[in-house]
PDB file of C-alpha atoms and ligand atoms in Angstrom:
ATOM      1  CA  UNK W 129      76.847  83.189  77.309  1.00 60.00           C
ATOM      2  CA  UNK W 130      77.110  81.767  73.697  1.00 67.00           C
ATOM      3  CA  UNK W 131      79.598  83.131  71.984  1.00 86.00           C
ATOM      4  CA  UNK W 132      81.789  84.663  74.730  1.00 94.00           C
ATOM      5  CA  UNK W 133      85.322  83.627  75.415  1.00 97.00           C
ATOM      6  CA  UNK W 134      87.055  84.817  79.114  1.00 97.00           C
ATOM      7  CA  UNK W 135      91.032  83.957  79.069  1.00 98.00           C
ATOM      8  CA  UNK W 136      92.397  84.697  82.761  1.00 98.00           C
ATOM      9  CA  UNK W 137      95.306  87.783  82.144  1.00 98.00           C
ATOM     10  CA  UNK W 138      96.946  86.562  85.651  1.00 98.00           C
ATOM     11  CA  UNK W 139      95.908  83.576  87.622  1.00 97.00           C
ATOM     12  CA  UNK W 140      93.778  85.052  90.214  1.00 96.00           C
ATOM     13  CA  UNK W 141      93.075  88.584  88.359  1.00 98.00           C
ATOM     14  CA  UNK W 142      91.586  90.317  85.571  1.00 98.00           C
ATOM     15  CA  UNK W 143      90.208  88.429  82.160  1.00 98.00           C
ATOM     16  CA  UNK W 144      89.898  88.963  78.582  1.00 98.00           C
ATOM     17  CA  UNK W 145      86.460  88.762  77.544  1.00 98.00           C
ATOM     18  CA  UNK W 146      85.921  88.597  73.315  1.00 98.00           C
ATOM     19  CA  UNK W 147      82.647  87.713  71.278  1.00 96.00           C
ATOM     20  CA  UNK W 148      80.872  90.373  72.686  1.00 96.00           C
ATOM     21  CA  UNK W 149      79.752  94.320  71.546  1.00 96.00           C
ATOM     22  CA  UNK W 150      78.621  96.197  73.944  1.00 97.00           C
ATOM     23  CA  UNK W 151      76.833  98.655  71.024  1.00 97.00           C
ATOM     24  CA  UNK W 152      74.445  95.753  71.234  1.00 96.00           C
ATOM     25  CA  UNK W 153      71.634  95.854  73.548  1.00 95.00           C
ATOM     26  CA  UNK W 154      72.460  94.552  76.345  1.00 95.00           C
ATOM     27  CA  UNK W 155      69.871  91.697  77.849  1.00 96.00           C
ATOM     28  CA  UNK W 156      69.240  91.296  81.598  1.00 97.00           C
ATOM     29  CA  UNK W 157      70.840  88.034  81.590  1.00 96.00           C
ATOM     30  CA  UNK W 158      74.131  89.394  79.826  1.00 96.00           C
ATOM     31  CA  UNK W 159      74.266  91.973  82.342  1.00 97.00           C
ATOM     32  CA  UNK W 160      73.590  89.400  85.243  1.00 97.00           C
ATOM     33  CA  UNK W 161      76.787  87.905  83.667  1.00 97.00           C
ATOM     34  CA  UNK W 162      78.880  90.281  83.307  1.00 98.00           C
ATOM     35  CA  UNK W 163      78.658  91.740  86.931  1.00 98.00           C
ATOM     36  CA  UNK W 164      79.366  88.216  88.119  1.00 98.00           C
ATOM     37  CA  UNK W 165      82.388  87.958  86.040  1.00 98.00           C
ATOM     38  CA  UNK W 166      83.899  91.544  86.997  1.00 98.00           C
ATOM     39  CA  UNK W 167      83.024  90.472  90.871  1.00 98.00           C
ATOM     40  CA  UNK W 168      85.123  87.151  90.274  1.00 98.00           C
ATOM     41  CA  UNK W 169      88.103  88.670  88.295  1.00 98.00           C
ATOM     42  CA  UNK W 170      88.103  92.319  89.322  1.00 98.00           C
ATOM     43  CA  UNK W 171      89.905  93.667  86.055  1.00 98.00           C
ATOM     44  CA  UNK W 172      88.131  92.598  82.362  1.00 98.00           C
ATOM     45  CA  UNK W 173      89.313  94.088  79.407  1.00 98.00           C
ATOM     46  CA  UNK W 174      86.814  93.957  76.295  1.00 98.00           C
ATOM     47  CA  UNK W 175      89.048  94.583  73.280  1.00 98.00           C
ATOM     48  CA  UNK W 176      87.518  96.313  70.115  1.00 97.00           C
ATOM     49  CA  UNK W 177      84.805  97.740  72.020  1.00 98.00           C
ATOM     50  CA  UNK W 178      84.999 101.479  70.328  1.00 98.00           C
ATOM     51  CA  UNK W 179      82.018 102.869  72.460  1.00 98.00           C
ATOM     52  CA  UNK W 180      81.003 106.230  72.182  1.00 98.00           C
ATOM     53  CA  UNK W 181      79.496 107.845  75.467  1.00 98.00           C
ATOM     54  CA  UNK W 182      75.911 106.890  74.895  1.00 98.00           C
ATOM     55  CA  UNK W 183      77.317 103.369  74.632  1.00 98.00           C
ATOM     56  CA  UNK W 184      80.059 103.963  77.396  1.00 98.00           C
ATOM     57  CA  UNK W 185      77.175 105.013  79.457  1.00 98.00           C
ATOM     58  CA  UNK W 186      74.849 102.240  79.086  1.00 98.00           C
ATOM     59  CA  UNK W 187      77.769  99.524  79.654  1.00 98.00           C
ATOM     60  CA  UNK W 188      78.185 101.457  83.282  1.00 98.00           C
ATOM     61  CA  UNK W 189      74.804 101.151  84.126  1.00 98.00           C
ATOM     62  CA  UNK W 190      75.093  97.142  83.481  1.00 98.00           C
ATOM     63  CA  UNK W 191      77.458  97.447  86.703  1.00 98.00           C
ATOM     64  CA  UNK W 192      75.900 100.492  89.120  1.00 98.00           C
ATOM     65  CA  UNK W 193      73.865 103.722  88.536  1.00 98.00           C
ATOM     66  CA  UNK W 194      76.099 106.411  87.149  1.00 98.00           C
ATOM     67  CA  UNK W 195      78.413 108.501  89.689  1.00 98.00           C
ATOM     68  CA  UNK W 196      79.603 111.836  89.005  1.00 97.00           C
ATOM     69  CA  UNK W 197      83.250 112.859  90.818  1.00 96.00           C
ATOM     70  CA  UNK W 198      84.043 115.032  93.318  1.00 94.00           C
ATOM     71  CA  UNK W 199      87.138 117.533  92.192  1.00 94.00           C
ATOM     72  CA  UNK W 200      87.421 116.620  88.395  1.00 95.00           C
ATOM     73  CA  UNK W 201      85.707 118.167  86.065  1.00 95.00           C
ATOM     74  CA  UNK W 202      84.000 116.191  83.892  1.00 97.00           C
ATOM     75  CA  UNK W 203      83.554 116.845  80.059  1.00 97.00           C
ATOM     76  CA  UNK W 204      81.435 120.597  78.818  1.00 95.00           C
ATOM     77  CA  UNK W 205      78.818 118.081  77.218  1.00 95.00           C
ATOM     78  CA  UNK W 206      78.510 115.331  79.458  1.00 98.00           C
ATOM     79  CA  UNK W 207      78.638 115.523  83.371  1.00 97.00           C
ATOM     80  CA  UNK W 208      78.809 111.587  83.521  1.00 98.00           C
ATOM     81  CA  UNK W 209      82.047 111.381  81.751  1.00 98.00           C
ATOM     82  CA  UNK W 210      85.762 112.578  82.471  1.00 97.00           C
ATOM     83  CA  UNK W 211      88.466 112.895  80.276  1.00 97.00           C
ATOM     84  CA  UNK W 212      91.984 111.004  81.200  1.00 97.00           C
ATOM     85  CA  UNK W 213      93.905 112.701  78.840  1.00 96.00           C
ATOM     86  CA  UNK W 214      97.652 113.900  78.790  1.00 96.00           C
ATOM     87  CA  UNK W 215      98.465 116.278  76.172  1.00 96.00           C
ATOM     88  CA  UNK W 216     102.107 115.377  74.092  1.00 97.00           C
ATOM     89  CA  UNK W 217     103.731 118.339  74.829  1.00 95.00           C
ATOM     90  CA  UNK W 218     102.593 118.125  78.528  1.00 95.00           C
ATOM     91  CA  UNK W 219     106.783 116.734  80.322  1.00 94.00           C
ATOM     92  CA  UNK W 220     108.267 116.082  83.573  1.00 91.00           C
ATOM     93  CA  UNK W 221     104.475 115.956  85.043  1.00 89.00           C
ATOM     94  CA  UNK W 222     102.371 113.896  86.777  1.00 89.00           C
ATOM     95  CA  UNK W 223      99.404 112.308  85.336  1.00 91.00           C
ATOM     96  CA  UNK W 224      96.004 111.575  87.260  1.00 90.00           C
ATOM     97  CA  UNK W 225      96.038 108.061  88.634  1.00 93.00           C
ATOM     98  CA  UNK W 226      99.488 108.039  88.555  1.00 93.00           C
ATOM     99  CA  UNK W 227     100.118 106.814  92.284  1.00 95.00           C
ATOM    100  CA  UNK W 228      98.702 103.573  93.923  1.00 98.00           C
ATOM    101  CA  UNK W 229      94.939 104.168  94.342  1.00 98.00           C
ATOM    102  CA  UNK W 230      91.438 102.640  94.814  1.00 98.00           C
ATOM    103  CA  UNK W 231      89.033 105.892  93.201  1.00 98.00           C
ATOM    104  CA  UNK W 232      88.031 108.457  95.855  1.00 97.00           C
ATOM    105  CA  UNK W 233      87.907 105.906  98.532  1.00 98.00           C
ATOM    106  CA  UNK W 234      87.183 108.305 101.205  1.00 97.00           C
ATOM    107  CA  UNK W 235      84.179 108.908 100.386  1.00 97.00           C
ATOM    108  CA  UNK W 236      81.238 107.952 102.496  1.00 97.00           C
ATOM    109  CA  UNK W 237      80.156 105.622  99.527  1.00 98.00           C
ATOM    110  CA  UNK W 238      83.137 105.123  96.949  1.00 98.00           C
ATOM    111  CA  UNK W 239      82.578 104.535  93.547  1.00 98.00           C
ATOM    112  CA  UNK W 240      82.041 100.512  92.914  1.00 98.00           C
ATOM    113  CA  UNK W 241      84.009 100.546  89.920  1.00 98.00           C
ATOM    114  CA  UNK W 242      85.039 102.099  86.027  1.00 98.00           C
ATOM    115  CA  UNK W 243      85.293 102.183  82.701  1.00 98.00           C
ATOM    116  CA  UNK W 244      87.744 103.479  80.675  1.00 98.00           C
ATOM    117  CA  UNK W 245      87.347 103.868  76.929  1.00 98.00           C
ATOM    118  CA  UNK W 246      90.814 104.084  74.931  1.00 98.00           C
ATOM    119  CA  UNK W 247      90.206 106.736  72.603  1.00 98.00           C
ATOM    120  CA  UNK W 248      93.938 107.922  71.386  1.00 98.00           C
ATOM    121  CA  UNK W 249      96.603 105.861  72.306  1.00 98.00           C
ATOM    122  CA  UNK W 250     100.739 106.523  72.434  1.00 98.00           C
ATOM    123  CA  UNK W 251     102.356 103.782  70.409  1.00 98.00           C
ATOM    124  CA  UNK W 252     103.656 102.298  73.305  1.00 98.00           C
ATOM    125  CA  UNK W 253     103.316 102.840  77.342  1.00 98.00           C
ATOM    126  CA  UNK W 254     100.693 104.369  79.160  1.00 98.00           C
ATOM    127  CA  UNK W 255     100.318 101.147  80.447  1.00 98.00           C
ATOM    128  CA  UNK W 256      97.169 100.466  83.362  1.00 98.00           C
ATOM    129  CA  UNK W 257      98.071  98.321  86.599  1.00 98.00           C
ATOM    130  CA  UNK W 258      95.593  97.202  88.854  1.00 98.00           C
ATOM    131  CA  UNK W 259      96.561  95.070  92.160  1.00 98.00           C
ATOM    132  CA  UNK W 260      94.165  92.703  93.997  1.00 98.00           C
ATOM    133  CA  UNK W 261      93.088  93.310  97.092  1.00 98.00           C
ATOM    134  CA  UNK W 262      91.284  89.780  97.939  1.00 98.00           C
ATOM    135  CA  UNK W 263      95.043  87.835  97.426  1.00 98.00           C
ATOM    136  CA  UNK W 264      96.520  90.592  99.120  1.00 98.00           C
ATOM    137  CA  UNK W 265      94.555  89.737 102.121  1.00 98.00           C
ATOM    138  CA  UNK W 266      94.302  86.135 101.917  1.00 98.00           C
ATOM    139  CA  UNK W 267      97.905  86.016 102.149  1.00 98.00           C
ATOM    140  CA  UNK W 268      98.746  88.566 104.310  1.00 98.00           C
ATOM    141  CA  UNK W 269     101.646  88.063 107.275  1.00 98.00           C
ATOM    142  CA  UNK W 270      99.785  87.083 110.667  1.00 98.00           C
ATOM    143  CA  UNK W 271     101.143  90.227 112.201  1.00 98.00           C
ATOM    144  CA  UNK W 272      99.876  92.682 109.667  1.00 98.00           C
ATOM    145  CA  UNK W 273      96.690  90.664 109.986  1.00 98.00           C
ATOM    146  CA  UNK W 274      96.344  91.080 113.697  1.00 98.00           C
ATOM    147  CA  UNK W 275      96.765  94.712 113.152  1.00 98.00           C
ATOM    148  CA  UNK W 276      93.833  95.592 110.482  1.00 98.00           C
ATOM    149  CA  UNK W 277      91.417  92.928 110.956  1.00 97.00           C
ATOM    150  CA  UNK W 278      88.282  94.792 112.729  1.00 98.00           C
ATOM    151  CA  UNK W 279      90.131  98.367 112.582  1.00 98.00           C
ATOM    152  CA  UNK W 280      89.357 101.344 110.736  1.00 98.00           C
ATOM    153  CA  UNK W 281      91.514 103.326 108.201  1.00 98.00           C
ATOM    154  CA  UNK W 282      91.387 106.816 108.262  1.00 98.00           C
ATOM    155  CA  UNK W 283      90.898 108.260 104.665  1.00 97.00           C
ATOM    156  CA  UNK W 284      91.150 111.890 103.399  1.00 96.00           C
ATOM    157  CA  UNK W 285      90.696 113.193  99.814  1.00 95.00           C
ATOM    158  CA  UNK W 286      93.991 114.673 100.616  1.00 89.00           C
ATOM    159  CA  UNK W 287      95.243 114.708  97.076  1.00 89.00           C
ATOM    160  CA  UNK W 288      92.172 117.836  96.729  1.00 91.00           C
ATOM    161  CA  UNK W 289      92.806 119.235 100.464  1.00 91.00           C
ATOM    162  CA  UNK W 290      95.426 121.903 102.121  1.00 89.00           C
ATOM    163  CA  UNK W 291      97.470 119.541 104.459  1.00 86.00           C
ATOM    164  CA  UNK W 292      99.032 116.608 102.123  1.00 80.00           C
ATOM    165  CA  UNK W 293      98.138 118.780  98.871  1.00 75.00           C
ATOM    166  CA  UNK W 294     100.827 117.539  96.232  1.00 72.00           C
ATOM    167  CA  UNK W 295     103.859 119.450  95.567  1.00 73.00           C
ATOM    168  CA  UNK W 296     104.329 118.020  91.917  1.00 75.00           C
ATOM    169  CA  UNK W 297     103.017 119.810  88.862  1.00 76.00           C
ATOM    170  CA  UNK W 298     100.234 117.423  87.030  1.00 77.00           C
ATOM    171  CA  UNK W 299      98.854 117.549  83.821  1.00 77.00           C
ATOM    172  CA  UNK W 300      96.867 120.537  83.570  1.00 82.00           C
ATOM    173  CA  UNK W 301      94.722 118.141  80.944  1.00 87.00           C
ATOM    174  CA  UNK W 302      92.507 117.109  83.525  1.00 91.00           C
ATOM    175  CA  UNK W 303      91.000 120.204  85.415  1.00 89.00           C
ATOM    176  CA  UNK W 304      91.032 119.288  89.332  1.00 89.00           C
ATOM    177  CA  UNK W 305      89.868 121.305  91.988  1.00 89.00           C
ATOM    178  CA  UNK W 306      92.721 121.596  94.582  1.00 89.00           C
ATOM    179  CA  UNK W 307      92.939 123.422  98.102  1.00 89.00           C
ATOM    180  CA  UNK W 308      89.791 122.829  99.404  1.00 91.00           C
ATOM    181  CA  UNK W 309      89.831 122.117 103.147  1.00 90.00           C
ATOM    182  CA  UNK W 310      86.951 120.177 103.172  1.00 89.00           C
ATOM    183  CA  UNK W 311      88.848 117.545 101.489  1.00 91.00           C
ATOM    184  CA  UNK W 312      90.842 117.335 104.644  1.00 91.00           C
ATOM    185  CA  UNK W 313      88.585 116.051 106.357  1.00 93.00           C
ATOM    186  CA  UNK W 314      88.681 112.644 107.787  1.00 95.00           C
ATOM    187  CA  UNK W 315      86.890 109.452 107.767  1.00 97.00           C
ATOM    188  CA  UNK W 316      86.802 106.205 109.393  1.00 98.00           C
ATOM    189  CA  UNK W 317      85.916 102.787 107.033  1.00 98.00           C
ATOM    190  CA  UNK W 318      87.103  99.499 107.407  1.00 98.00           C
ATOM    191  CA  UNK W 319      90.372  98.748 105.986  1.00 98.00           C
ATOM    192  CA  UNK W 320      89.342  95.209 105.509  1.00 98.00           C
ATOM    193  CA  UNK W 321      85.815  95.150 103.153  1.00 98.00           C
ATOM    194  CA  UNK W 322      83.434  92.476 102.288  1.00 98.00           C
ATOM    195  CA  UNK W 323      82.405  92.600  98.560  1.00 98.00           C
ATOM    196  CA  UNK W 324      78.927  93.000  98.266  1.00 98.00           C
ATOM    197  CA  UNK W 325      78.242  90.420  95.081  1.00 98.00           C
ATOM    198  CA  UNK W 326      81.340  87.645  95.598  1.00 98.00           C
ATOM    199  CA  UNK W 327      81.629  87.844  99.466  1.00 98.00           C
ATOM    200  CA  UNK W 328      85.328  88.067  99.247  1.00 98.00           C
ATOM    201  CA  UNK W 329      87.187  90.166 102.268  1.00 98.00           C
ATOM    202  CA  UNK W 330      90.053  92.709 100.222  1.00 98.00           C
ATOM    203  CA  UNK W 331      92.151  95.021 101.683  1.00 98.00           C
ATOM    204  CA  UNK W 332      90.913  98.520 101.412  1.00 98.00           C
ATOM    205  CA  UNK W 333      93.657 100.652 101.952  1.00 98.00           C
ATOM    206  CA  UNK W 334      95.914 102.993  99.907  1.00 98.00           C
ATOM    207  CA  UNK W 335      98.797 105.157  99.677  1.00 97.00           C
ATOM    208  CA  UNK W 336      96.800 107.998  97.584  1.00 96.00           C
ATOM    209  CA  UNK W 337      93.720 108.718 100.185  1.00 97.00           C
ATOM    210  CA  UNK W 338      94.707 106.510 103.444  1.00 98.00           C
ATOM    211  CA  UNK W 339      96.524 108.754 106.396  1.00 97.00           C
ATOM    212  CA  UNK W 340      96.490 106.321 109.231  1.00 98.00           C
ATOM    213  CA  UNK W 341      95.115 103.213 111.255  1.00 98.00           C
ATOM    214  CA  UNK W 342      92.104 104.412 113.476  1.00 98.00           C
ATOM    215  CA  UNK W 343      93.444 104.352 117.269  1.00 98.00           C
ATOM    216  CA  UNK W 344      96.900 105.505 115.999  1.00 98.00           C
ATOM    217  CA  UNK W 345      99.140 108.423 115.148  1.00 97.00           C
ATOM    218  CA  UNK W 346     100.242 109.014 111.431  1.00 96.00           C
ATOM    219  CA  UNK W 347     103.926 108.408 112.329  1.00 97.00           C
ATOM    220  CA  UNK W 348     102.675 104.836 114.253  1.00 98.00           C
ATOM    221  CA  UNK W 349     100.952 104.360 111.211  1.00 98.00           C
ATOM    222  CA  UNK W 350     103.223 104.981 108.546  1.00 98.00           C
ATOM    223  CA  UNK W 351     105.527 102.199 108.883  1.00 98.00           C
ATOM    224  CA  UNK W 352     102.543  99.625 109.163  1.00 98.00           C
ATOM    225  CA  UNK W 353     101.241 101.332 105.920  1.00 98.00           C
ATOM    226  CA  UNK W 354     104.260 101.269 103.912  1.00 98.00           C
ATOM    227  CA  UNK W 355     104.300  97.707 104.830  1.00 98.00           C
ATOM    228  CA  UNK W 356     100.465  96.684 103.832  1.00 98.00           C
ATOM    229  CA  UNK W 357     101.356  98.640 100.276  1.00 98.00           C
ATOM    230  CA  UNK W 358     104.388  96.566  99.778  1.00 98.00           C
ATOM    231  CA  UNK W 359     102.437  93.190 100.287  1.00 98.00           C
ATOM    232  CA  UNK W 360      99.501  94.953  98.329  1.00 98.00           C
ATOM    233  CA  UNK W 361     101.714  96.167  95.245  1.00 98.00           C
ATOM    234  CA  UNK W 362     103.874  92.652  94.904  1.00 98.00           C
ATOM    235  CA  UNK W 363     104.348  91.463  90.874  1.00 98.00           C
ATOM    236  CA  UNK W 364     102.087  88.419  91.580  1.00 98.00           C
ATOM    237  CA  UNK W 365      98.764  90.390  93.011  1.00 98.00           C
ATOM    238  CA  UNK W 366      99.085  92.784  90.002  1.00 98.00           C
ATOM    239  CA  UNK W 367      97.595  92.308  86.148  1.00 98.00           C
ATOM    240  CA  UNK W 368      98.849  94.923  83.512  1.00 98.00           C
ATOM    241  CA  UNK W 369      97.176  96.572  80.517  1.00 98.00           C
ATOM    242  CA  UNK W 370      99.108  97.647  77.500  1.00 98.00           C
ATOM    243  CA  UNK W 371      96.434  99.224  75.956  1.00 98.00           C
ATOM    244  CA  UNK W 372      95.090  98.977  71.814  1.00 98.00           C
ATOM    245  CA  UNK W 373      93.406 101.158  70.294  1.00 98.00           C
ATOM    246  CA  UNK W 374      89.435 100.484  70.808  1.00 98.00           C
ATOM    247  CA  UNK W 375      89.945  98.359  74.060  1.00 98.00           C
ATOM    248  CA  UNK W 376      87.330  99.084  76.930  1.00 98.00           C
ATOM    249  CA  UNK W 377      88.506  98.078  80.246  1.00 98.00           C
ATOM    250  CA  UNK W 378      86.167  97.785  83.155  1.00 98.00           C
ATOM    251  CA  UNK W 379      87.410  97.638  87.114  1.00 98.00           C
ATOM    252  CA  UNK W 380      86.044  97.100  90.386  1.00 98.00           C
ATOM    253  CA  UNK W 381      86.917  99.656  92.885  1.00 98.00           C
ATOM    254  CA  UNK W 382      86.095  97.643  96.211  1.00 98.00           C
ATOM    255  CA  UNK W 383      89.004  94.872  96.370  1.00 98.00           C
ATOM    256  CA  UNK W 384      91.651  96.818  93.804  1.00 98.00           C
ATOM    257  CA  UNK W 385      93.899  99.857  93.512  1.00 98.00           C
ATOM    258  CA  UNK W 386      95.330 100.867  90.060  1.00 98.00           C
ATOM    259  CA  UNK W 387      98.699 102.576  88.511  1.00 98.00           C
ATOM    260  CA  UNK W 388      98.419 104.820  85.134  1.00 98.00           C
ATOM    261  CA  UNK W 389     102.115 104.435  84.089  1.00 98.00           C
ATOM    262  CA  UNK W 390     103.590 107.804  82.898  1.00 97.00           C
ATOM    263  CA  UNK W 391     106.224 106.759  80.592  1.00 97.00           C
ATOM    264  CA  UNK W 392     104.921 108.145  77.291  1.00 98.00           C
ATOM    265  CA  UNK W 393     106.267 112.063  77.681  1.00 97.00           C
ATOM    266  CA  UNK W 394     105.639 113.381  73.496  1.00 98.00           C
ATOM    267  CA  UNK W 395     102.875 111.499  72.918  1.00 98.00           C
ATOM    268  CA  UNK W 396      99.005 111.911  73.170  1.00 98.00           C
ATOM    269  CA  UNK W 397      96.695 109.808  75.595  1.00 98.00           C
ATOM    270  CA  UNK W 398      93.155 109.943  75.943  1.00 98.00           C
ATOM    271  CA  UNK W 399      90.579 107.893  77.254  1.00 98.00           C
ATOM    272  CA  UNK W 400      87.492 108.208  78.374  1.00 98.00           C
ATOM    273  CA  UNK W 401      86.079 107.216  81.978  1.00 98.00           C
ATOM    274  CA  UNK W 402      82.415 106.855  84.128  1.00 98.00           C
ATOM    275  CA  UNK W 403      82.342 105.255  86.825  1.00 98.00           C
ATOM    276  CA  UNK W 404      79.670 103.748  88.965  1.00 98.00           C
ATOM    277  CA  UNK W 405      78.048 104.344  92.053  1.00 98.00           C
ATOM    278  CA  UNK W 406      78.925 101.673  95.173  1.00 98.00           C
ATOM    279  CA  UNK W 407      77.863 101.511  98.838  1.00 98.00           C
ATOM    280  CA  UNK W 408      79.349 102.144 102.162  1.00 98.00           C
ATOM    281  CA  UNK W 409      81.805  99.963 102.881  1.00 98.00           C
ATOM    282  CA  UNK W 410      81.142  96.719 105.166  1.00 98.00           C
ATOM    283  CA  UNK W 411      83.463  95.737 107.709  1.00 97.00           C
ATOM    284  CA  UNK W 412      84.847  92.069 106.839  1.00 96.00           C
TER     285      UNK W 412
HETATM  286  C1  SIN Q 714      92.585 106.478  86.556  1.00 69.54           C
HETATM  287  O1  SIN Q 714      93.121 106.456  87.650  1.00 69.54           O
HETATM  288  O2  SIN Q 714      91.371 106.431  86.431  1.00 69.54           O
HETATM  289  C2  SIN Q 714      93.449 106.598  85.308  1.00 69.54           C
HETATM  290  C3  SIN Q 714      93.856 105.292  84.773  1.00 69.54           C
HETATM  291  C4  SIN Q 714      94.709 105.439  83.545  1.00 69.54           C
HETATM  292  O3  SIN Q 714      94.859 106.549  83.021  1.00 69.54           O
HETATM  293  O4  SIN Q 714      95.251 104.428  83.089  1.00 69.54           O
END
C-alpha cells in the first residue's frame, strides 16, 4: 500500500504500521491488507490514530463483524464498545485483563480479535503485553507436544462463574457480571488451533479461562498447564506496548494471550475497546 510503512516491534510479533488514518475511508483493498498483515504479525499498533467510536467501529469491521461481550457491560450509548478504564483513586486492585488471557476463549466462537483506542493515558505504565501463540508452539518441548497435539482443553468463563470466582477486589470501573453459574460451565476446544487466514497452528490455552486437559483431572492437569504457560509467557514470544496518547492497537485473539500491566495506582487510564466476531475453533 503506497504510503504505508510496517517496522517489526519483535522479530516474529507485532508491527508498527504509520502513513495511514483510519478516519479515511477505508478501500476493499486496504482492508484486504490490513487483515493479512494482523494474520502475519498478530499485534499492530497504528500510532496517532485518535478514532472516535464511529471510526473505532468501522476499523473493526475491516477485521470481523462486530461482537458484543458476555459479562461486561458495555458503554450507556454504545453496546459495541467497552470501556477499559481504571479510575486514579481506584489502589491495591486488580484491573480487567490483568492476568494471562486470550478474550473469552470459552466461548463456543471466541472473539477473533480487538481494538483498543488510548483515550487517557498515565504518564508512564499501563503497559499492554501480548505473547504469541504460533512460536510458542513451533517450539514447544516434544513432551509437552505429545501431550496437547489432537487433545482438547477444557475452558470455563470461570473468572464470571461460582467455582474459581476471584477472591481479589477489581476495579469497580468496569461493571462485570460475576456469580453466574452458567459461566461454570465447561467446554471442550482444541488447545492447538489452526488460524483461519495464515494457516498457522498456535497454542490456545490460558491461565484466565483454561481448567484442564480433556481426558484428565484438574490436579493431573495443573502441572502440565503451569508448564505450557511458562513456555507460552517466555520474554522472546512476547511484544510490549507502552502506550501514547492517540495510539490504536489492534490484536488477534486466535494465536495470542495479552497482560494489562497494573503499575500505574494514582493515575487515570482509559481506553476504548470492540472487538470482533471469530469462528469455532479448528483443531490443528
Ligand atoms: C484487555 O484485556 O482487553 C485490556 C487490555 C489493556 O487494558 O491493556
Amino acid at each position: 500500500m503506497t504510503g504505508l510503512v510496517q517496522e517489526p516491534i519483535t522479530p516474529r510479533l507485532g508491527s508498527c504500521l504509520t502513513g495511514l488514518d483510519l478516519k479515511q475511508p477505508i478501500s476493499p483493498a486496504l482492508a484486504e491488507d490490513l487483515r493479512q498483515r494482523l494474520a502475519d504479525r498478530l499485534v499492530l499498533v497504528l500510532p496517532e490514530q485518535n478514532l472516535d467510536i464511529p471510526a473505532l467501529k468501522r476499523a473493526t469491521e475491516v477485521f470481523g463483524p462486530l461482537m458484543r461481550l458476555p459479562y461486561v457491560a458495555p458503554l450507556p450509548k454504545d453496546p459495541d464498545v467497552i470501556a477499559v478504564l481504571k479510575e486514579a483513586e481506584e489502589r491495591n486492585i486488580h484491573v480487567f485483563g490483568g492476568n494471562w488471557h486470550s478474550d473469552f476463549s470459552y466461548l463456543e466462537k471466541p472473539p477473533g480479535g480487538s481494538l483498543l483506542q488510548a483515550v487517557d493515558l498515565p504518564p508512564v505504565g499501563g503497559d499492554t503485553l501480548w505473547a504469541d501463540g504460533v512460536t510458542a508452539w513451533e517450539t514447544l518441548p516434544d513432551d509437552l507436544r505429545a501431550v496437547v497435539d489432537g487433545r482438547n482443553a477444557i475452558q470455563t468463563g470461570k473468572p464470571y462463574g461460582v467455582k474459581h470466582r476471584p477472591k481479589v477486589a477489581t476495579s469497580k470501573s468496569v461493571k462485570m457480571t460475576r456469580g453466574d453459574p452458567e459461566a461454570d460451565r465447561e467446554r471442550a476446544l482444541p488447545a492447538v488451533r489452526r488460524h483461519p487466514i495464515s494457516g498457522k497452528a498456535a497454542l490456545f490455552v490460558n491461565p484466565t479461562y483454561t481448567t484442564r486437559l480433556e481426558g484428565m483431572s484438574e490436579e493431573e492437569s495443573a502441572p502440565i498447564l503451569a508448564r505450557l504457560y511458562a513456555h507460552m509467557t517466555r520474554p522472546e514470544f512476547q511484544c510490549r506496548h507502552r502506550w501514547r496518547p492517540g495510539d490504536l492497537v489492534i490484536w488477534d485473539n486466535r494465536a495470542t494471550m495479552h497482560f494489562a500491566v497494573n503499575d500505574y495506582d494514582g493515575h487515570r487510564r482509559l481506553l476504548y475497546r470492540t472487538t470482533f466476531a471469530g469462528e469455532a475453533p479448528v483443531m490443528a
